[in-house]
Amino acid sequence: MQFKLFNSMVLSIMLFIVSLSMVVGVAIQDGLSLDTSLDGFEGYAIKPMTFEGTIGGIPVKDEGSIDEIIGRMEVNYPGLTANLTALDVQKEHSILKARDQKIGILCCPVAGTDWYGATQHTIEDGIKYLNRVTGYCGADAHTCSRVSCSYSAAIWLCNFRDNHMLATCSWIGTFAQDIINKCAHYSDDKDTPNVCGEEFDDENFRVIVRHDDSNGC
């Protein structure tokens, strides 16, 4: 028992060091803006997520959270969202798991941030959206992009790389689900669970779940 606890503490320390090393000293490219009010995102530009794929069988190339993109599609194609169903992505995820290694989760409080819990069921709604589109969610180099957000519950994607990154949107959703599985908890004054945390990937990105009351959420 003590050995397992020690290993857990070592992993948390290592992930925190990795997080710092990926943030400190990051250069901001020309033309990118940094929102310094978002603690925990220092060193990253904040830009809209990119999406390229299909929604309800319709080709889409757009920017913004998946909620915003689907909302715009609903305006152009009334009734579209009512017909969206979860896709069978198990085979795809099995391939990704073999190639793309998740390396650990930190639950809030995360040192150096002011993050706190988002309502779990709202995050789960965001995951459902990600599972109902076929395509890639992306973030520019050294950028954090909001993947999903509604009712102040957000999923973020942060890219540590020197180039634009893409991952299937449903794969990003599995990170949010992992964070729910490990970090969800009940607050004293809440009758529904909250969740807050981040998960790291060895392909140099991380996914964050947290409360977010900034514009557009």
mmCIF file of N, CA and C in Angstrom, residues 48-104:
data_model
loop_
_atom_site.group_PDB
_atom_site.id
_atom_site.type_symbol
_atom_site.label_atom_id
_atom_site.label_comp_id
_atom_site.label_asym_id
_atom_site.label_seq_id
_atom_site.Cartn_x
_atom_site.Cartn_y
_atom_site.Cartn_z
ATOM 1 N N PRO A 48 -8.740 29.814 -31.523
ATOM 2 C CA PRO A 48 -9.836 28.863 -31.732
ATOM 3 C C PRO A 48 -9.330 27.505 -32.209
ATOM 4 N N MET A 49 -10.002 26.468 -31.786
ATOM 5 C CA MET A 49 -9.712 25.129 -32.289
ATOM 6 C C MET A 49 -10.049 25.063 -33.777
ATOM 7 N N THR A 50 -9.288 24.265 -34.512
ATOM 8 C CA THR A 50 -9.619 24.009 -35.912
ATOM 9 C C THR A 50 -10.355 22.673 -36.018
ATOM 10 N N PHE A 51 -11.269 22.600 -36.954
ATOM 11 C CA PHE A 51 -11.974 21.340 -37.214
ATOM 12 C C PHE A 51 -12.055 21.125 -38.710
ATOM 13 N N GLU A 52 -11.759 19.901 -39.127
ATOM 14 C CA GLU A 52 -11.939 19.524 -40.524
ATOM 15 C C GLU A 52 -12.450 18.092 -40.568
ATOM 16 N N GLY A 53 -13.595 17.918 -41.191
ATOM 17 C CA GLY A 53 -14.184 16.587 -41.265
ATOM 18 C C GLY A 53 -15.598 16.669 -41.785
ATOM 19 N N THR A 54 -16.463 15.804 -41.259
ATOM 20 C CA THR A 54 -17.868 15.832 -41.649
ATOM 21 C C THR A 54 -18.746 15.816 -40.406
ATOM 22 N N ILE A 55 -19.871 16.495 -40.503
ATOM 23 C CA ILE A 55 -20.881 16.498 -39.445
ATOM 24 C C ILE A 55 -22.208 16.140 -40.096
ATOM 25 N N GLY A 56 -22.781 15.031 -39.672
ATOM 26 C CA GLY A 56 -24.010 14.561 -40.308
ATOM 27 C C GLY A 56 -23.832 14.282 -41.783
ATOM 28 N N GLY A 57 -22.606 13.874 -42.172
ATOM 29 C CA GLY A 57 -22.315 13.564 -43.568
ATOM 30 C C GLY A 57 -21.982 14.773 -44.419
ATOM 31 N N ILE A 58 -21.979 15.969 -43.821
ATOM 32 C CA ILE A 58 -21.711 17.204 -44.562
ATOM 33 C C ILE A 58 -20.268 17.637 -44.311
ATOM 34 N N PRO A 59 -19.459 17.870 -45.363
ATOM 35 C CA PRO A 59 -18.077 18.312 -45.173
ATOM 36 C C PRO A 59 -18.020 19.668 -44.473
ATOM 37 N N VAL A 60 -17.111 19.787 -43.508
ATOM 38 C CA VAL A 60 -16.997 21.013 -42.715
ATOM 39 C C VAL A 60 -15.524 21.335 -42.501
ATOM 40 N N LYS A 61 -15.180 22.602 -42.671
ATOM 41 C CA LYS A 61 -13.869 23.119 -42.280
ATOM 42 C C LYS A 61 -14.125 24.432 -41.567
ATOM 43 N N ASP A 62 -13.860 24.473 -40.262
ATOM 44 C CA ASP A 62 -14.287 25.622 -39.467
ATOM 45 C C ASP A 62 -13.364 25.780 -38.263
ATOM 46 N N GLU A 63 -13.577 26.857 -37.517
ATOM 47 C CA GLU A 63 -12.830 27.115 -36.292
ATOM 48 C C GLU A 63 -13.798 27.426 -35.163
ATOM 49 N N GLY A 64 -13.399 27.104 -33.939
ATOM 50 C CA GLY A 64 -14.225 27.353 -32.763
ATOM 51 C C GLY A 64 -14.395 26.068 -31.973
ATOM 52 N N SER A 65 -15.124 26.153 -30.876
ATOM 53 C CA SER A 65 -15.400 24.932 -30.116
ATOM 54 C C SER A 65 -16.357 24.054 -30.912
ATOM 55 N N ILE A 66 -16.387 22.772 -30.587
ATOM 56 C CA ILE A 66 -17.273 21.864 -31.314
ATOM 57 C C ILE A 66 -18.730 22.269 -31.120
ATOM 58 N N ASP A 67 -19.057 22.841 -29.961
ATOM 59 C CA ASP A 67 -20.426 23.310 -29.709
ATOM 60 C C ASP A 67 -20.777 24.455 -30.661
ATOM 61 N N GLU A 68 -19.823 25.396 -30.836
ATOM 62 C CA GLU A 68 -20.053 26.542 -31.723
ATOM 63 C C GLU A 68 -20.184 26.088 -33.171
ATOM 64 N N ILE A 69 -19.316 25.166 -33.577
ATOM 65 C CA ILE A 69 -19.333 24.691 -34.960
ATOM 66 C C ILE A 69 -20.638 23.964 -35.269
ATOM 67 N N ILE A 70 -21.060 23.086 -34.373
ATOM 68 C CA ILE A 70 -22.327 22.371 -34.585
ATOM 69 C C ILE A 70 -23.499 23.347 -34.547
ATOM 70 N N GLY A 71 -23.421 24.364 -33.687
ATOM 71 C CA GLY A 71 -24.471 25.378 -33.631
ATOM 72 C C GLY A 71 -24.623 26.116 -34.952
ATOM 73 N N ARG A 72 -23.494 26.457 -35.576
ATOM 74 C CA ARG A 72 -23.554 27.129 -36.875
ATOM 75 C C ARG A 72 -24.093 26.187 -37.953
ATOM 76 N N MET A 73 -23.729 24.926 -37.858
ATOM 77 C CA MET A 73 -24.263 23.958 -38.822
ATOM 78 C C MET A 73 -25.779 23.827 -38.685
ATOM 79 N N GLU A 74 -26.270 23.872 -37.460
ATOM 80 C CA GLU A 74 -27.715 23.770 -37.227
ATOM 81 C C GLU A 74 -28.451 24.939 -37.869
ATOM 82 N N VAL A 75 -27.844 26.125 -37.850
ATOM 83 C CA VAL A 75 -28.455 27.295 -38.487
ATOM 84 C C VAL A 75 -28.573 27.070 -39.992
ATOM 85 N N ASN A 76 -27.506 26.525 -40.583
ATOM 86 C CA ASN A 76 -27.488 26.316 -42.035
ATOM 87 C C ASN A 76 -28.260 25.070 -42.466
ATOM 88 N N TYR A 77 -28.340 24.106 -41.561
ATOM 89 C CA TYR A 77 -29.025 22.841 -41.866
ATOM 90 C C TYR A 77 -29.963 22.502 -40.712
ATOM 91 N N PRO A 78 -31.120 23.171 -40.639
ATOM 92 C CA PRO A 78 -32.043 22.961 -39.511
ATOM 93 C C PRO A 78 -32.396 21.487 -39.324
ATOM 94 N N GLY A 79 -32.354 21.054 -38.067
ATOM 95 C CA GLY A 79 -32.669 19.669 -37.753
ATOM 96 C C GLY A 79 -31.471 18.742 -37.771
ATOM 97 N N LEU A 80 -30.307 19.270 -38.153
ATOM 98 C CA LEU A 80 -29.112 18.429 -38.261
ATOM 99 C C LEU A 80 -28.743 17.792 -36.926
ATOM 100 N N THR A 81 -28.730 18.592 -35.862
ATOM 101 C CA THR A 81 -28.251 18.077 -34.576
ATOM 102 C C THR A 81 -29.148 16.972 -34.029
ATOM 103 N N ALA A 82 -30.437 17.018 -34.354
ATOM 104 C CA ALA A 82 -31.357 15.990 -33.856
ATOM 105 C C ALA A 82 -31.038 14.623 -34.443
ATOM 106 N N ASN A 83 -30.357 14.621 -35.592
ATOM 107 C CA ASN A 83 -30.052 13.360 -36.271
ATOM 108 C C ASN A 83 -28.636 12.860 -36.010
ATOM 109 N N LEU A 84 -27.858 13.612 -35.228
ATOM 110 C CA LEU A 84 -26.491 13.184 -34.943
ATOM 111 C C LEU A 84 -26.498 12.069 -33.911
ATOM 112 N N THR A 85 -25.794 11.010 -34.200
ATOM 113 C CA THR A 85 -25.690 9.889 -33.268
ATOM 114 C C THR A 85 -24.226 9.562 -33.027
ATOM 115 N N ALA A 86 -23.960 8.913 -31.910
ATOM 116 C CA ALA A 86 -22.588 8.533 -31.583
ATOM 117 C C ALA A 86 -22.056 7.548 -32.619
ATOM 118 N N LEU A 87 -20.808 7.761 -33.017
ATOM 119 C CA LEU A 87 -20.175 6.908 -34.011
ATOM 120 C C LEU A 87 -19.458 5.744 -33.333
ATOM 121 N N ASP A 88 -19.272 4.664 -34.064
ATOM 122 C CA ASP A 88 -18.525 3.516 -33.546
ATOM 123 C C ASP A 88 -17.036 3.783 -33.759
ATOM 124 N N VAL A 89 -16.351 4.138 -32.685
ATOM 125 C CA VAL A 89 -14.942 4.541 -32.798
ATOM 126 C C VAL A 89 -14.017 3.591 -32.038
ATOM 127 N N GLN A 90 -14.524 2.461 -31.593
ATOM 128 C CA GLN A 90 -13.717 1.557 -30.774
ATOM 129 C C GLN A 90 -12.495 1.034 -31.526
ATOM 130 N N LYS A 91 -12.658 0.654 -32.794
ATOM 131 C CA LYS A 91 -11.525 0.145 -33.571
ATOM 132 C C LYS A 91 -10.466 1.227 -33.739
ATOM 133 N N GLU A 92 -10.918 2.427 -34.065
ATOM 134 C CA GLU A 92 -9.994 3.556 -34.223
ATOM 135 C C GLU A 92 -9.242 3.824 -32.930
ATOM 136 N N HIS A 93 -9.933 3.789 -31.804
ATOM 137 C CA HIS A 93 -9.293 4.065 -30.520
ATOM 138 C C HIS A 93 -8.294 2.975 -30.154
ATOM 139 N N SER A 94 -8.563 1.744 -30.525
ATOM 140 C CA SER A 94 -7.615 0.657 -30.252
ATOM 141 C C SER A 94 -6.302 0.892 -30.984
ATOM 142 N N ILE A 95 -6.384 1.373 -32.215
ATOM 143 C CA ILE A 95 -5.183 1.680 -32.996
ATOM 144 C C ILE A 95 -4.428 2.842 -32.365
ATOM 145 N N LEU A 96 -5.157 3.871 -31.959
ATOM 146 C CA LEU A 96 -4.525 5.048 -31.369
ATOM 147 C C LEU A 96 -3.855 4.714 -30.043
ATOM 148 N N LYS A 97 -4.486 3.862 -29.240
ATOM 149 C CA LYS A 97 -3.909 3.489 -27.950
ATOM 150 C C LYS A 97 -2.559 2.807 -28.122
ATOM 151 N N ALA A 98 -2.414 2.041 -29.206
ATOM 152 C CA ALA A 98 -1.158 1.339 -29.459
ATOM 153 C C ALA A 98 -0.055 2.297 -29.900
ATOM 154 N N ARG A 99 -0.439 3.417 -30.519
ATOM 155 C CA ARG A 99 0.536 4.341 -31.083
ATOM 156 C C ARG A 99 0.742 5.581 -30.233
ATOM 157 N N ASP A 100 -0.304 6.025 -29.589
ATOM 158 C CA ASP A 100 -0.338 7.330 -28.930
ATOM 159 C C ASP A 100 -0.508 7.101 -27.433
ATOM 160 N N GLN A 101 0.539 7.329 -26.657
ATOM 161 C CA GLN A 101 0.536 6.931 -25.251
ATOM 162 C C GLN A 101 0.125 8.075 -24.321
ATOM 163 N N LYS A 102 -0.921 7.843 -23.561
ATOM 164 C CA LYS A 102 -1.279 8.761 -22.486
ATOM 165 C C LYS A 102 -0.329 8.512 -21.320
ATOM 166 N N ILE A 103 0.206 9.583 -20.730
ATOM 167 C CA ILE A 103 1.272 9.388 -19.742
ATOM 168 C C ILE A 103 0.904 9.823 -18.329
ATOM 169 N N GLY A 104 -0.326 10.231 -18.088
ATOM 170 C CA GLY A 104 -0.716 10.496 -16.713
ATOM 171 C C GLY A 104 -1.699 11.633 -16.562
#
